[in-house]
XYZ file of C-alpha atoms in Angstrom:
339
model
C 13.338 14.633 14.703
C 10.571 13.323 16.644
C 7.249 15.106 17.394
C 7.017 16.897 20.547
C 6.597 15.442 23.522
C 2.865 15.438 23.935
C 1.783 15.889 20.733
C 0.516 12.576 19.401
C 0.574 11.909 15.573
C -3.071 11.238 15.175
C -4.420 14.268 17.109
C -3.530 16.118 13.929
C -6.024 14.168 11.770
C -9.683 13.653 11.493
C -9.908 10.132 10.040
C -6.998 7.593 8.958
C -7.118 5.067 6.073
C -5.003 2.183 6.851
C -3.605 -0.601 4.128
C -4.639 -4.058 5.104
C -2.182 -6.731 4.135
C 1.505 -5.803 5.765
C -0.386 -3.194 8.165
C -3.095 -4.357 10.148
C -2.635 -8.425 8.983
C -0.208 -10.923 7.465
C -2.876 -12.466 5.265
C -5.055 -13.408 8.538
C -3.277 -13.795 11.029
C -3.074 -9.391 12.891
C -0.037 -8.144 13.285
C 1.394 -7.207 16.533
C -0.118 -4.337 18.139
C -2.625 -3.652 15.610
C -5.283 -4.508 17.751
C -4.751 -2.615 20.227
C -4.284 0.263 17.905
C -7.381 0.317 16.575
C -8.981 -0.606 19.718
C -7.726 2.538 20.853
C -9.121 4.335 17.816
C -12.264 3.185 18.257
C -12.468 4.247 21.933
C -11.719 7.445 21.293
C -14.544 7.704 18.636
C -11.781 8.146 15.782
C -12.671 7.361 11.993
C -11.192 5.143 10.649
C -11.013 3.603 6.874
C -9.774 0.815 4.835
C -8.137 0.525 1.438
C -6.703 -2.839 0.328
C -5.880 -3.598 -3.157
C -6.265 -7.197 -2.498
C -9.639 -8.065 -5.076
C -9.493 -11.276 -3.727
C -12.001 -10.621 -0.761
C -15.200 -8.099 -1.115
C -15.832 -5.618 1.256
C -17.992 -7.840 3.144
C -15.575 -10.408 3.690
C -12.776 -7.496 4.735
C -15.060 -6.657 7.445
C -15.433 -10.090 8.355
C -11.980 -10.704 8.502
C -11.237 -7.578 10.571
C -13.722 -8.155 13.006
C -12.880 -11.956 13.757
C -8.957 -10.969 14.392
C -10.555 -8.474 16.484
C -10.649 -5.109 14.520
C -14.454 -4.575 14.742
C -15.180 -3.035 10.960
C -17.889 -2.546 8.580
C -18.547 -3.330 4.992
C -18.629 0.668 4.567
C -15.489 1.583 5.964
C -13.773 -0.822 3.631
C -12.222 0.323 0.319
C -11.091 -2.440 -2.303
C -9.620 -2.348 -5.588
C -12.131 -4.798 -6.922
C -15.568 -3.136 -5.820
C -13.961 0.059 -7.789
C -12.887 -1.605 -10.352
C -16.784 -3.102 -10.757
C -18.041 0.474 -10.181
C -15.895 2.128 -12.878
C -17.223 -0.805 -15.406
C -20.613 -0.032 -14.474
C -20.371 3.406 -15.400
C -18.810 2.482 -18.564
C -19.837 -0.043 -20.317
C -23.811 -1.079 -21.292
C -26.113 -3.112 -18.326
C -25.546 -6.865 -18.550
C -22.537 -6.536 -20.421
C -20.094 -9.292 -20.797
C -16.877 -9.354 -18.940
C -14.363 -11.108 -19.133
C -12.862 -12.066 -15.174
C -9.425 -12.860 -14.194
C -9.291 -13.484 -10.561
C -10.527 -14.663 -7.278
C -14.566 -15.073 -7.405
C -14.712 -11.999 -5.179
C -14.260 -10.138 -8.406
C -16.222 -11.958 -10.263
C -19.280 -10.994 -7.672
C -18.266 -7.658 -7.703
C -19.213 -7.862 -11.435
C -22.257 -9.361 -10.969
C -23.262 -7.039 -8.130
C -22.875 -4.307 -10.492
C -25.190 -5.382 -13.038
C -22.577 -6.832 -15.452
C -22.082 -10.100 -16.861
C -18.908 -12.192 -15.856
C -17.814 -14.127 -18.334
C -14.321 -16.766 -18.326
C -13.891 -17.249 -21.915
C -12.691 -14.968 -25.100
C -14.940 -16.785 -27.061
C -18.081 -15.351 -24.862
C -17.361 -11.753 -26.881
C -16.945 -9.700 -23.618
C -16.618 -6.214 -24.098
C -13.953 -5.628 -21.442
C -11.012 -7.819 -19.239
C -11.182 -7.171 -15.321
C -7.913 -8.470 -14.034
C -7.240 -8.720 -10.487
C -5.486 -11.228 -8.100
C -6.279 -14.838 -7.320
C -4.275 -17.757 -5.921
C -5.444 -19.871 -8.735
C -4.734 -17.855 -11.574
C -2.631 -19.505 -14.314
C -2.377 -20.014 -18.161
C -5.109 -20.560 -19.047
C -7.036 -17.358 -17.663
C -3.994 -15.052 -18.897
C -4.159 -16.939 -22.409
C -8.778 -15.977 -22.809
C -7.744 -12.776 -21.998
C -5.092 -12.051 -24.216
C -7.593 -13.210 -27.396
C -10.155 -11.324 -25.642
C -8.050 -7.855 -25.436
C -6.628 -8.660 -28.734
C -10.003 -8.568 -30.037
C -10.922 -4.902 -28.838
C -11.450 -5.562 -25.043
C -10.771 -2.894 -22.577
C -8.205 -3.941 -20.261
C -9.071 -2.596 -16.445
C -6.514 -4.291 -14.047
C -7.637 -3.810 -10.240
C -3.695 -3.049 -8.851
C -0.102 -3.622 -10.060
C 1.229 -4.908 -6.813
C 4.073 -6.571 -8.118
C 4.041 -8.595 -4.698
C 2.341 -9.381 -1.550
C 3.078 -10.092 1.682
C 2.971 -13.715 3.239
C 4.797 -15.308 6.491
C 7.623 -16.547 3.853
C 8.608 -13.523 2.561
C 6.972 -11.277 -0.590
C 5.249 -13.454 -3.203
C 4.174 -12.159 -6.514
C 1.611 -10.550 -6.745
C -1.295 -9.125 -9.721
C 1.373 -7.054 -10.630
C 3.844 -9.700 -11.727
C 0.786 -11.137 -13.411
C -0.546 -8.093 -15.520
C 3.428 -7.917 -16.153
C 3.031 -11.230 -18.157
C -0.335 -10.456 -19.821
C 1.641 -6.816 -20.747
C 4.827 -8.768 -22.068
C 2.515 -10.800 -24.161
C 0.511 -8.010 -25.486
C 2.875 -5.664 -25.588
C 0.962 -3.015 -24.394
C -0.358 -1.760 -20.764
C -3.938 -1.700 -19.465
C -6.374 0.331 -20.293
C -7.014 0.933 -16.456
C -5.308 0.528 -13.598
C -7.241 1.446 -10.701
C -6.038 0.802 -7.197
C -2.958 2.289 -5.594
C -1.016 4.058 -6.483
C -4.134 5.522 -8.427
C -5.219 8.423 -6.048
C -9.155 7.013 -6.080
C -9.542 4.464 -3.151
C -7.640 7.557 -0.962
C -10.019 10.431 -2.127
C -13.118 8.804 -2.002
C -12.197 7.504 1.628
C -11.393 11.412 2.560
C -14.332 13.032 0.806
C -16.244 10.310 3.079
C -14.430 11.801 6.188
C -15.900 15.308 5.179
C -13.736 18.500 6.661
C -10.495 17.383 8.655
C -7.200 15.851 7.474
C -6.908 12.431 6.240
C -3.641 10.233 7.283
C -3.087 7.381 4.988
C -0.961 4.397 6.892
C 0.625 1.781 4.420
C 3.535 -0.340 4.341
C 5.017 0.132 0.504
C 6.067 2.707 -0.694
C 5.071 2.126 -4.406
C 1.494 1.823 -3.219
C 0.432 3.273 -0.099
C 2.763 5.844 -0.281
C 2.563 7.232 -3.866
C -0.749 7.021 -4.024
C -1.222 9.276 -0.851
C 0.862 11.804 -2.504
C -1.073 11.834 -5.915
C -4.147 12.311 -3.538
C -2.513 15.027 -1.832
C -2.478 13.736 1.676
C -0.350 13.070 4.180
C 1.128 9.235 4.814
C 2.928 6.902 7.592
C 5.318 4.629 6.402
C 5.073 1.477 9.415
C 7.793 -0.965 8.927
C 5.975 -4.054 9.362
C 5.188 -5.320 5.635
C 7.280 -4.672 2.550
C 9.294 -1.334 2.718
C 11.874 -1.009 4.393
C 14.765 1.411 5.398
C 16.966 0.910 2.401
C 14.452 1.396 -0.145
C 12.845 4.667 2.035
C 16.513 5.415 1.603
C 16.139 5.385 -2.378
C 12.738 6.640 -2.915
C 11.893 9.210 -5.659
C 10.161 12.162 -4.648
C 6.999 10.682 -5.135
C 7.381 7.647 -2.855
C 8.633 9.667 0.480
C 6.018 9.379 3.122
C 5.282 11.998 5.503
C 6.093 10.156 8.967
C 7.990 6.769 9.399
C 7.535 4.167 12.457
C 8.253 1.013 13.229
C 4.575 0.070 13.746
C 1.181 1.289 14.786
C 1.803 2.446 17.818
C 3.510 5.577 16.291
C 0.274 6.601 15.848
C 0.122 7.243 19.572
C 3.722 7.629 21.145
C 5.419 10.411 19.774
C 8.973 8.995 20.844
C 7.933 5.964 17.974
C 7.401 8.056 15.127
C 9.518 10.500 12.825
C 8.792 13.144 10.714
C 10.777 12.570 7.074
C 13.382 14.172 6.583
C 14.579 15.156 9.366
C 17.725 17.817 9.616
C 21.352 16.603 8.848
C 22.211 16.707 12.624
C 19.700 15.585 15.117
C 19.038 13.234 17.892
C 22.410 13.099 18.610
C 23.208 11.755 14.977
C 24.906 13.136 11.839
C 25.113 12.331 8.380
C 27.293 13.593 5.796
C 28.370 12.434 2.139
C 31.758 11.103 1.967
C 33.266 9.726 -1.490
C 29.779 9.547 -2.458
C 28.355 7.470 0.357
C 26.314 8.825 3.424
C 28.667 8.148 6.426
C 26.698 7.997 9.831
C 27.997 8.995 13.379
C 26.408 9.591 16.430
C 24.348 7.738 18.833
C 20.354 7.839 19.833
C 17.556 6.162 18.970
C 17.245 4.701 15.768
C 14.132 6.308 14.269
C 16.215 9.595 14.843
C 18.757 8.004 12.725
C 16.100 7.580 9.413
C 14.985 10.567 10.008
C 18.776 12.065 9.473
C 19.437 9.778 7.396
C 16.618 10.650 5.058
C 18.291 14.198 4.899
C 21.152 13.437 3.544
C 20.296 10.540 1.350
C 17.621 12.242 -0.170
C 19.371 15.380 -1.007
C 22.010 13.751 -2.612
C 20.862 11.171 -4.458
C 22.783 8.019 -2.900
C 20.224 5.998 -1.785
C 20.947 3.457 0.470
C 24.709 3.349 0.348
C 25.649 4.009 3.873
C 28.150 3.578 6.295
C 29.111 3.396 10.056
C 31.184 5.960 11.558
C 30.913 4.889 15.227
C 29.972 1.742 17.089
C 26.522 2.912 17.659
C 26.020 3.888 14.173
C 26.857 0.060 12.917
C 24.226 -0.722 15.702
C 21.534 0.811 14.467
C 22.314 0.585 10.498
C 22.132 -3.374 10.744
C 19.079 -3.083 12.634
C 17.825 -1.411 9.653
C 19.190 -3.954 6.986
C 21.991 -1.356 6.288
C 25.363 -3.629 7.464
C 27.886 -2.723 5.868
């Protein structure tokens, strides 16, 4: 069902951490209506956050970014997996100590920043591997730090993103590359520390201070687990990775909290759904038949998610679904569903 008329999703919240890449951009370029969104945030004197496991950029440069595609943002209210990742070393390991980088040369300054040494080769004797994403990543970095690791080396990887999001579709991401340093090594990092790891969410909300904290992402194995390990609530917008069929097929601990098809959900309560909804609502209904969720009705499609989600969810058949009136087969193809 869809909130009351009236009652806006983000008048329940007192600050909201948004995912970058899928969310507010498509690697630089905004995304429609994110703009405004956060235009509209800022004028009504809303805090706002940002967590991005992206370690290719430092905070800094997020800001930057954000503020040239006209989302005015500071270094502070920017969260990334690679200043964490820096922090985390710091407490660890000795000052000045030597580690090994694999990644964009925003981690690598991150590491300096922190009072560490950056290294790029096995043979430098660092006391720990930092792996995060970078476009020019290849053999050779994954080969020093399998000696390295195999040597004693703790193994911190920034994220596990097995993709990201481009204009051409998803391309792989850090995860797909800590998947062939884990192959080879047989054996997982020491660390992983951006989402789904709760800590970019809770340090954002313990910044926000009393209120509730709404995390907006567009994946559900990111954004939207690690809200739920942090315990907060989370808005699944439909404008990066996820999408309908696998919300359809998400464990427990991937199900967001609200679905909509973009941003301005945040605002119209006719554009945003509460998941799951009831069986029959919005003038749909769902029901199993012969182990498939069968789908009649007509209304607006976010209603049909939301019933959708239900059903689905309850019984364990993920996305198999199918049309049971003309509207229905409407608003399932919209949704990548066709049958």
């Amino acid at each position: 069902m869809t909130a009351v008329a009236g009652d806006r999703l983000i008048d329940g919240y007192a600050l909201v951490v948004f995912d970058l890449d899928g969310v507010i951009y498509l690697i630089d370029r905004p995304i429609p209506g994110a703009v405004e969104a956060l235009g509209a945030l800022r004028a009504e004197g809303r805090s706002v956050a940002f967590a991005t496991n992206n370690a290719s950029r430092r905070s800094s440069e997020v800001a930057d970014l954000l503020t040239g595609i006209g989302v005015p943002a500071e270094p502070a209210e920017v969260l990334t997996s690679a200043a964490a990742s820096a922090e985390l070393l710091r407490d660890r390991l000795p000052a000045g100590a030597a580690v090994l980088v694999v990644g964009a040369e925003a981690l690598r300054a991150e590491i300096s920043a922190v009072g560490l040494t950056p290294v790029d080769r096995a043979d430098a004797a660092p006391v720990a591997v930092v792996q995060g994403y970078g476009p020019q990543v290849g053999w050779v970095d994954l080969a020093e730090a399998s000696v390295a690791i195999r040597a004693g080396a703790t193994w911190v990887a920034t994220n596990t993103d097995r993709t990201l999001p481009s204009g051409r579709g998803p391309l792989p991401g850090n995860g797909s590359l800590v998947a062939a340093l884990r192959h080879a090594l047989d054996r997982a990092p020491d660390v992983v520390v951006g989402k789904p790891e709760p800590a970019l969410f809770t340090t954002a909300a313990r910044r926000a201070g009393t209120g509730r904290t709404l995390v907006v992402g567009d994946r559900l194995d990111t954004d939207i687990e690690g809200a739920r390990r942090a315990g907060l609530d989370s808005l699944l917008v439909l404008t990066g990775v996820s999408d309908v069929p696998e919300l359809l097929g998400a464990p427990e601990q991937r199900r967001p909290t609200h679905v909509a098809a973009d941003l301005a959900g945040l605002f119209d309560p006719t554009a945003v759904v509460r998941v799951p909804g009831a069986p029959q609502a919005g003038g749909w209904s769902a029901v199993v038949v012969d182990g498939a969720v069968e789908l009649s009705g007509a209304g607006r499609p976010l209603d049909a998610v939301a019933v959708l989600c239900a059903v689905a969810w309850e019984a364990g058949t993920g996305a198999d679904v199918r049309p049971a009136s003309p509207e229905a087969e409407q608003a399932l193809a919209g949704f990548g569903l066709a049958t």
